[in-house]
CSV table of C-alpha atoms and ligand atoms in Angstrom, one decimal:
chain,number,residue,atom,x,y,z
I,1,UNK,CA,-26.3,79.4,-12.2
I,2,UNK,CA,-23.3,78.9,-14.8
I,3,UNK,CA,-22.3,75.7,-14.0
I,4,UNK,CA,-24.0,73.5,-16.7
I,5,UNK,CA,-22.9,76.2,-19.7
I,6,UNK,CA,-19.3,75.8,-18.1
I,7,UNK,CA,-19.9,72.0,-17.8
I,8,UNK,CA,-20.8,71.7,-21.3
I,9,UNK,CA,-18.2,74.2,-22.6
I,10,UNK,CA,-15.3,71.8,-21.0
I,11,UNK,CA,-17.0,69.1,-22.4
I,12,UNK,CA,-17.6,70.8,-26.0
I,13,UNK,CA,-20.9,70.0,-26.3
I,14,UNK,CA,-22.2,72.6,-28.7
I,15,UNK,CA,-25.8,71.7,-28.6
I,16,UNK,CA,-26.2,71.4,-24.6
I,17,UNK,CA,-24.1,74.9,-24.4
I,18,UNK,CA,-26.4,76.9,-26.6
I,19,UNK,CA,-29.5,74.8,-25.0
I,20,UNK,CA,-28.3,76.5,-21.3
I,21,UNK,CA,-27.3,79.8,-23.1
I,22,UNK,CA,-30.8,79.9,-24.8
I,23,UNK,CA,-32.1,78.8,-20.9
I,24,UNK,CA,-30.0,81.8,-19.3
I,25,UNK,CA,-31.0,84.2,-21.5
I,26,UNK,CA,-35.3,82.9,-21.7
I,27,UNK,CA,-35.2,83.7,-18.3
I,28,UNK,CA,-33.7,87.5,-18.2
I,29,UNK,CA,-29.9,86.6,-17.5
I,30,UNK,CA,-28.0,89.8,-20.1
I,31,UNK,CA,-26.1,87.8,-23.0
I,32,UNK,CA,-22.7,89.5,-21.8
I,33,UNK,CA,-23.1,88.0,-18.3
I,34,UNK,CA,-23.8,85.0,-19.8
I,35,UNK,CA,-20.8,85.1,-21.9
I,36,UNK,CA,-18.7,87.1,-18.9
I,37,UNK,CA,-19.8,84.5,-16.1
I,38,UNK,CA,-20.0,81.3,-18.4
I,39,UNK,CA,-17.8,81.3,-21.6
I,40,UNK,CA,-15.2,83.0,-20.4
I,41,UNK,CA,-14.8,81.7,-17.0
I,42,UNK,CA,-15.1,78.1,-19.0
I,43,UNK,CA,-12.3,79.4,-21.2
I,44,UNK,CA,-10.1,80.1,-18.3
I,45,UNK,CA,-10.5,76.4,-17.0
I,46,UNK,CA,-10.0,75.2,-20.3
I,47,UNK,CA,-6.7,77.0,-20.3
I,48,UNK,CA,-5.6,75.9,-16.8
I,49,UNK,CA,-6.3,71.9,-17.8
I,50,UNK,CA,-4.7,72.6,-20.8
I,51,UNK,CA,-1.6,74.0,-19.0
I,52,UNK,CA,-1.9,71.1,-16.8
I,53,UNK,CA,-1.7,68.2,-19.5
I,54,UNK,CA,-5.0,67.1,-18.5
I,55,UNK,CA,-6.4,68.5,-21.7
I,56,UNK,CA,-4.9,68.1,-25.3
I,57,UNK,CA,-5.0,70.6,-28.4
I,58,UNK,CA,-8.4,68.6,-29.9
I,59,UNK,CA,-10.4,69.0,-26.6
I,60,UNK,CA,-8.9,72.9,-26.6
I,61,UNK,CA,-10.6,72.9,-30.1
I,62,UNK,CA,-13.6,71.7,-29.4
I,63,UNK,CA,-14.3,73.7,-26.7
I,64,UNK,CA,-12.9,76.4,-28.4
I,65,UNK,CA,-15.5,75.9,-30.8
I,66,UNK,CA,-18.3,75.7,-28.8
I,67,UNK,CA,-17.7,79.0,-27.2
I,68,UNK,CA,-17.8,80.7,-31.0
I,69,UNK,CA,-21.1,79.0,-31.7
I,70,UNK,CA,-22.7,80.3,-28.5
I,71,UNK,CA,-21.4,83.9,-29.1
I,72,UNK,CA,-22.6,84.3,-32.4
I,73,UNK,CA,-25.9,82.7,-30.7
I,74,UNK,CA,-25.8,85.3,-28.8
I,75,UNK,CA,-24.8,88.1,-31.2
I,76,UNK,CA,-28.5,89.1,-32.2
I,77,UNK,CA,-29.5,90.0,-29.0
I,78,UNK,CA,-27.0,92.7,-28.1
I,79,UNK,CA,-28.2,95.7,-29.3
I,80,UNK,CA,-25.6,97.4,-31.5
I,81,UNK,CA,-25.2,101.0,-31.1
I,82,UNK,CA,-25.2,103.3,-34.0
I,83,UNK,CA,-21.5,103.2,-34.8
I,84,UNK,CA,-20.5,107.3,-34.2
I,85,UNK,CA,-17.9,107.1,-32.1
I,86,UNK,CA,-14.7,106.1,-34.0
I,87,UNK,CA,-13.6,103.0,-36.5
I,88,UNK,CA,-11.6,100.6,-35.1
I,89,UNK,CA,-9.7,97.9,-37.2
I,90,UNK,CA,-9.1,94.6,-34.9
I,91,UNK,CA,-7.0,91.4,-35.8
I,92,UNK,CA,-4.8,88.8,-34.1
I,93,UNK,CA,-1.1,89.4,-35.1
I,94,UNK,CA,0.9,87.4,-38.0
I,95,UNK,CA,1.3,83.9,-36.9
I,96,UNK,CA,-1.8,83.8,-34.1
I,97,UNK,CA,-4.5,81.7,-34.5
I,98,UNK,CA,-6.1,82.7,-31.2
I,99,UNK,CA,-9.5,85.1,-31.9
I,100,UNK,CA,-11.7,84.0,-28.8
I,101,UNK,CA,-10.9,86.9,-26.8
I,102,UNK,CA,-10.4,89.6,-30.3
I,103,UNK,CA,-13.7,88.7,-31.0
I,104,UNK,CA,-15.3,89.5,-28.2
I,105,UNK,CA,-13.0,93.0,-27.5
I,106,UNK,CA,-15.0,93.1,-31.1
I,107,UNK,CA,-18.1,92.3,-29.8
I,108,UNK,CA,-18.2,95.0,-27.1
I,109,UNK,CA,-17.1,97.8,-29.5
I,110,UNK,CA,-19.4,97.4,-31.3
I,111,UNK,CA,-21.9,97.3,-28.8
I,112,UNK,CA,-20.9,100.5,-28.0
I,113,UNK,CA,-20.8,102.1,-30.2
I,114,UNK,CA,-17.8,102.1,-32.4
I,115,UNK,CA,-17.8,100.6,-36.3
I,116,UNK,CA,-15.6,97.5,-36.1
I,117,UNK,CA,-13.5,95.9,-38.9
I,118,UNK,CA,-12.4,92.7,-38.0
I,119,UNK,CA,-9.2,91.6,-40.3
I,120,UNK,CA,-9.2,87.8,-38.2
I,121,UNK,CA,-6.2,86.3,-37.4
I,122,UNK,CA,-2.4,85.3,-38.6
I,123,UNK,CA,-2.7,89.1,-39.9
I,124,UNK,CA,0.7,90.8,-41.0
I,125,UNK,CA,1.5,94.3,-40.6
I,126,UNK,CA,0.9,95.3,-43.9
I,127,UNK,CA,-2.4,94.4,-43.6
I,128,UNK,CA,-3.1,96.8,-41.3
I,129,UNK,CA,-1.4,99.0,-42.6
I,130,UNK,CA,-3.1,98.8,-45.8
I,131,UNK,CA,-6.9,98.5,-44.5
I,132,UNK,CA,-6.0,101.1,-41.9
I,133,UNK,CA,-5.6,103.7,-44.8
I,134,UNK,CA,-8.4,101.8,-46.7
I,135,UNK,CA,-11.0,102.6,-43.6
I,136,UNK,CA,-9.2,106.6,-42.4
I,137,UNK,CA,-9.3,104.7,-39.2
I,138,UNK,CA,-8.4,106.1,-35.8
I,139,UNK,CA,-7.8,103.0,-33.6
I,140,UNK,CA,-5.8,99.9,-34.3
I,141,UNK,CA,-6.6,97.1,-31.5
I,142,UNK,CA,-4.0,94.4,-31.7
I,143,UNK,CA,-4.4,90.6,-30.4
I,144,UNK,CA,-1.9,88.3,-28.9
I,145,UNK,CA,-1.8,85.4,-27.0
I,146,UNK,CA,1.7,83.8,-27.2
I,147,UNK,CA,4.8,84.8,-26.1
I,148,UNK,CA,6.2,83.9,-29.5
I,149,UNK,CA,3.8,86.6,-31.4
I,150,UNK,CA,3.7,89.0,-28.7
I,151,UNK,CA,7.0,90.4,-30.6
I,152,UNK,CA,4.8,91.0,-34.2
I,153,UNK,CA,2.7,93.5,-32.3
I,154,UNK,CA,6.4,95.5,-32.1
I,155,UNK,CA,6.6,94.9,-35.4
I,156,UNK,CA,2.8,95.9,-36.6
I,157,UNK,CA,3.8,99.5,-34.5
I,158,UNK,CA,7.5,99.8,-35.8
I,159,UNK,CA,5.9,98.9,-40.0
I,160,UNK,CA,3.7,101.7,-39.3
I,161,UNK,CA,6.3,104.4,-37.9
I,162,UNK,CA,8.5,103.1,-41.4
I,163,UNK,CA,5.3,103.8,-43.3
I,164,UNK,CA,5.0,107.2,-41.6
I,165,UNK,CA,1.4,106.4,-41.0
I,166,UNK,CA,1.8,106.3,-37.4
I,167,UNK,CA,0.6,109.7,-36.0
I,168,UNK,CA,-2.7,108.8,-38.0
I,169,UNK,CA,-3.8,106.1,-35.6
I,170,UNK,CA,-3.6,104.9,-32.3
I,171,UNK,CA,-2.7,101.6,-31.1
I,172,UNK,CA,-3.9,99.5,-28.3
I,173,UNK,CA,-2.8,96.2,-27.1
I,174,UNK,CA,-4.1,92.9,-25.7
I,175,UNK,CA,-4.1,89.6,-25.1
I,176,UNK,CA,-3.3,87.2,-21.7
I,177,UNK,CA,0.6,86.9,-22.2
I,178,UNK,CA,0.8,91.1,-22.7
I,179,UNK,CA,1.0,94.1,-19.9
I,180,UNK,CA,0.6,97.6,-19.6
I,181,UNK,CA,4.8,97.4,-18.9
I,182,UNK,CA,4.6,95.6,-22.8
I,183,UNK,CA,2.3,98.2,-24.4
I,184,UNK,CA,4.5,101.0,-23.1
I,185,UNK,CA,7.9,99.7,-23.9
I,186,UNK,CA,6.7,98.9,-27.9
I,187,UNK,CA,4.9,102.6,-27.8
I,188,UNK,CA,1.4,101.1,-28.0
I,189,UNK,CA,-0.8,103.9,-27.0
I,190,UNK,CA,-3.0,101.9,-24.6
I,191,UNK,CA,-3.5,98.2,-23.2
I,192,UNK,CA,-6.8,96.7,-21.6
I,193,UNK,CA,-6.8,93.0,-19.5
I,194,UNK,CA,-10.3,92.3,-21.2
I,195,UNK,CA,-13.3,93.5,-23.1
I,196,UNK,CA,-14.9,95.8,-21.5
I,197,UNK,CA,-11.9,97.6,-20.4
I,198,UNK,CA,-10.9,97.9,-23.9
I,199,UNK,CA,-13.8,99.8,-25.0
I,200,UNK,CA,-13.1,102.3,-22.3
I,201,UNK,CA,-9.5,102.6,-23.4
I,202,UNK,CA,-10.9,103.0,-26.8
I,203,UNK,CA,-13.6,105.7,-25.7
I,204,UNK,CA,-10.9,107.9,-23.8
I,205,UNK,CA,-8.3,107.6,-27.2
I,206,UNK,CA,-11.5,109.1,-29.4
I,207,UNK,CA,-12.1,112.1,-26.3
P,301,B12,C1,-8.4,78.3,-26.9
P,301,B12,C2,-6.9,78.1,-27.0
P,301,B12,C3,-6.4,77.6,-28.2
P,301,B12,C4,-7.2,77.3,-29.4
P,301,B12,C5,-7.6,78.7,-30.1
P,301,B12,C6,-8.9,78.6,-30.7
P,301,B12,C7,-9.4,80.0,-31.1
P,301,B12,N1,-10.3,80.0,-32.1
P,301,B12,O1,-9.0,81.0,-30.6
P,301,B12,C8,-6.2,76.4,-30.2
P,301,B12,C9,-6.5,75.0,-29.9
P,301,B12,C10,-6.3,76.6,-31.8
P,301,B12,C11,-4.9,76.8,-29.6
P,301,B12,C12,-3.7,76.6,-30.3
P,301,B12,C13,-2.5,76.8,-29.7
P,301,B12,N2,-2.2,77.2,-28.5
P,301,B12,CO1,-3.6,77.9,-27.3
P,301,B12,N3,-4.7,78.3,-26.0
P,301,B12,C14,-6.0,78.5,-25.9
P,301,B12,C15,-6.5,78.8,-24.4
P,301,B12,C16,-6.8,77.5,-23.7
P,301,B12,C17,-7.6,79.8,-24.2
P,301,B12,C18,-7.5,81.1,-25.0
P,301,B12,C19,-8.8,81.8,-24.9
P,301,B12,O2,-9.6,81.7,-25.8
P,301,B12,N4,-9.2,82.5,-23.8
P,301,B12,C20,-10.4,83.1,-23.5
P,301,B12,C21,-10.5,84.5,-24.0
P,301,B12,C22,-11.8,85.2,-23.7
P,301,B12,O3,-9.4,85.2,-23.3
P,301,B12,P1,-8.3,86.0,-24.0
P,301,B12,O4,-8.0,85.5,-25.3
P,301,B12,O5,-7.1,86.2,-23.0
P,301,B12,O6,-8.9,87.5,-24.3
P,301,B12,C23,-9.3,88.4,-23.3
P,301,B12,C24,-8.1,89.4,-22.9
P,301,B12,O7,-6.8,88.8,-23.1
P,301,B12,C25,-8.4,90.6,-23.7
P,301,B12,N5,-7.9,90.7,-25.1
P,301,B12,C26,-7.7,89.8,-26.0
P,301,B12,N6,-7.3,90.3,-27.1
P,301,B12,C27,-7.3,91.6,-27.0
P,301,B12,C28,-6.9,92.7,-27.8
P,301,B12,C29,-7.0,94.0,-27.4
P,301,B12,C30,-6.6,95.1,-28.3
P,301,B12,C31,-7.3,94.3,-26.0
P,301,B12,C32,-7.3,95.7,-25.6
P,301,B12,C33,-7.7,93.2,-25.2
P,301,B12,C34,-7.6,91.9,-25.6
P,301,B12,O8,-9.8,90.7,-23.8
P,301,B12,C35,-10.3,89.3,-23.9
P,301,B12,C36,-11.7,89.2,-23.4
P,301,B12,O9,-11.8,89.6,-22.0
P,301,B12,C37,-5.1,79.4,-23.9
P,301,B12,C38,-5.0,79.4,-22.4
P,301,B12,C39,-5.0,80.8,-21.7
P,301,B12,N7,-5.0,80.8,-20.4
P,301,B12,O10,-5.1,81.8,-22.4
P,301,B12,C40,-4.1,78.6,-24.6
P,301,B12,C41,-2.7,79.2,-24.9
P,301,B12,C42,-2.8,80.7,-25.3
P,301,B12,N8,-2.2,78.4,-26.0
P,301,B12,C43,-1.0,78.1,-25.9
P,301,B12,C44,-0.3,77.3,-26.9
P,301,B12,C45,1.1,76.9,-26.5
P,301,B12,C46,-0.9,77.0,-28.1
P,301,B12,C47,-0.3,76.2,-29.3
P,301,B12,C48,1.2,76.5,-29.6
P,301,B12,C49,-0.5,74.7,-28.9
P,301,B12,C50,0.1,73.7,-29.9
P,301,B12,N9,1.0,72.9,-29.3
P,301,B12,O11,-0.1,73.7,-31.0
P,301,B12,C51,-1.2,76.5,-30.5
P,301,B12,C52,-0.7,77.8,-31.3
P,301,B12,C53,-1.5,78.0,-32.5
P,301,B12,C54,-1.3,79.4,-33.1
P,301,B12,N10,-0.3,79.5,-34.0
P,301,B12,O12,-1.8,80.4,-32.7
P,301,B12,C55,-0.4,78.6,-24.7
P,301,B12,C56,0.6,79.8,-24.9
P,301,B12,C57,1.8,79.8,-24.1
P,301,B12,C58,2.7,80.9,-24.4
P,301,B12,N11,3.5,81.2,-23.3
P,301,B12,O13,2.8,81.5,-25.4
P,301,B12,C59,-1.6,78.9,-23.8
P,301,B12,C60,-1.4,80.1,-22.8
P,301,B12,C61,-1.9,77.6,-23.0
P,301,B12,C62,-0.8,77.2,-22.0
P,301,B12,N12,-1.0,77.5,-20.8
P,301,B12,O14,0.2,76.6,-22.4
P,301,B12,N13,-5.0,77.4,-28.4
């Protein structure tokens, strides 16, 4: 049922992505399956061809890019829940580029419920720190996906223990490179593998 979405995701074909996504969706398939069963699975074999030099960073790109355009496709037809249930202030840490997976942890927060504010990516710690006191937020969700920036999600926690604005927030963790083992040994309050997973995380921090 996914295969052509997948097939055109590898491929980066924008247009015959949205065209099956559009397809899916006419015919009663829920927009996160489509996303859960197509994009992402298509992301994951985008990152093992990568990882086996049979892809390159422009192809990565482009079918990087074809995955945002169908999400924000998408977008209007999840029904966003009145936000009630907490803020949450999301972003990719300093020197990350990688927002695929943030935005959809985004995505799904705001879907249930939470109010989101998404800083992007490359953000430093005083940026949090700064739109965390801007926003009285209660959760801080931090996004990594290399082993070289897993280390600035230490130092987004340690900048806000020096600010002594740490007891005011909690902090979760993710990305594919990090672990629960990670998030406990940098004092992260919680870590999810994925999505939907984080919004539960998220939902038992606000109980
Ligand atoms: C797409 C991609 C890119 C795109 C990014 C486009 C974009 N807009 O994001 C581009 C081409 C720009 C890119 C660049 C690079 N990339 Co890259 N990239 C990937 C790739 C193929 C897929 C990532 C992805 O989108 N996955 C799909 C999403 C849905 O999954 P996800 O991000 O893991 O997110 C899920 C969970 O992790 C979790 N989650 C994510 N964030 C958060 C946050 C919280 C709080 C929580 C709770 C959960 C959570 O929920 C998400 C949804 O389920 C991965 C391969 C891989 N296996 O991850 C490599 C990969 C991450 N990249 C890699 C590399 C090396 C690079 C480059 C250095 C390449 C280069 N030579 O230039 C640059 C670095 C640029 C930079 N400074 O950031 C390596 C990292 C290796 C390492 N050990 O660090 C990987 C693993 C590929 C590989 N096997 O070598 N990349």
């Amino acid at each position: 049922m996914y295969d052509k979405i997948i097939a055109a995701v590898l491929s980066g074909d924008t247009e015959a992505a949205a065209t099956e996504a559009k397809l899916l969706t006419d015919n009663g398939v829920d927009p996160l399956q489509v996303i859960d069963q197509g994009l992402i699975v298509a992301m994951g074999e985008v990152g093992r061809l990568f990882k086996e030099n049979e892809i390159f960073v422009p192809e990565v790109m482009m079918s990087a890019h074809t995955v945002t355009m169908v999400i924000d496709q998408l977008k209007p037809m999840l029904k966003e829940e009145r936000a009630s249930l907490g803020t949450v202030i999301i972003g990719t840490v300093k020197g990350d580029l990688h927002d695929i997976g943030k935005n959809l942890v985004a995505l799904l927060l705001a879907n249930n419920g939470f109010k989101v504010i998404d800083l992007g990516n490359d953000v430093t710690p005083e940026k949090f720190i700064s739109e965390a006191k801007a926003h009285n937020c209660d959760i801080i969700a931090l996004s990594a996906l290399l082993t070289t920036t897993m280390i600035n999600m230490e130092a987004t926690i340690k900048a806000f223990v020096d600010a002594g604005s740490r007891d005011q927030v909690k902090i979760i963790i993710g990305g594919a490179p990090v672990t629960a083992d990670y998030a406990a040994s940098i004092n992260a309050d919680g870590y999810a593998e994925d999505a939907a997973s984080a919004v539960d995380i998220c939902k038992q921090l606000m109980s």
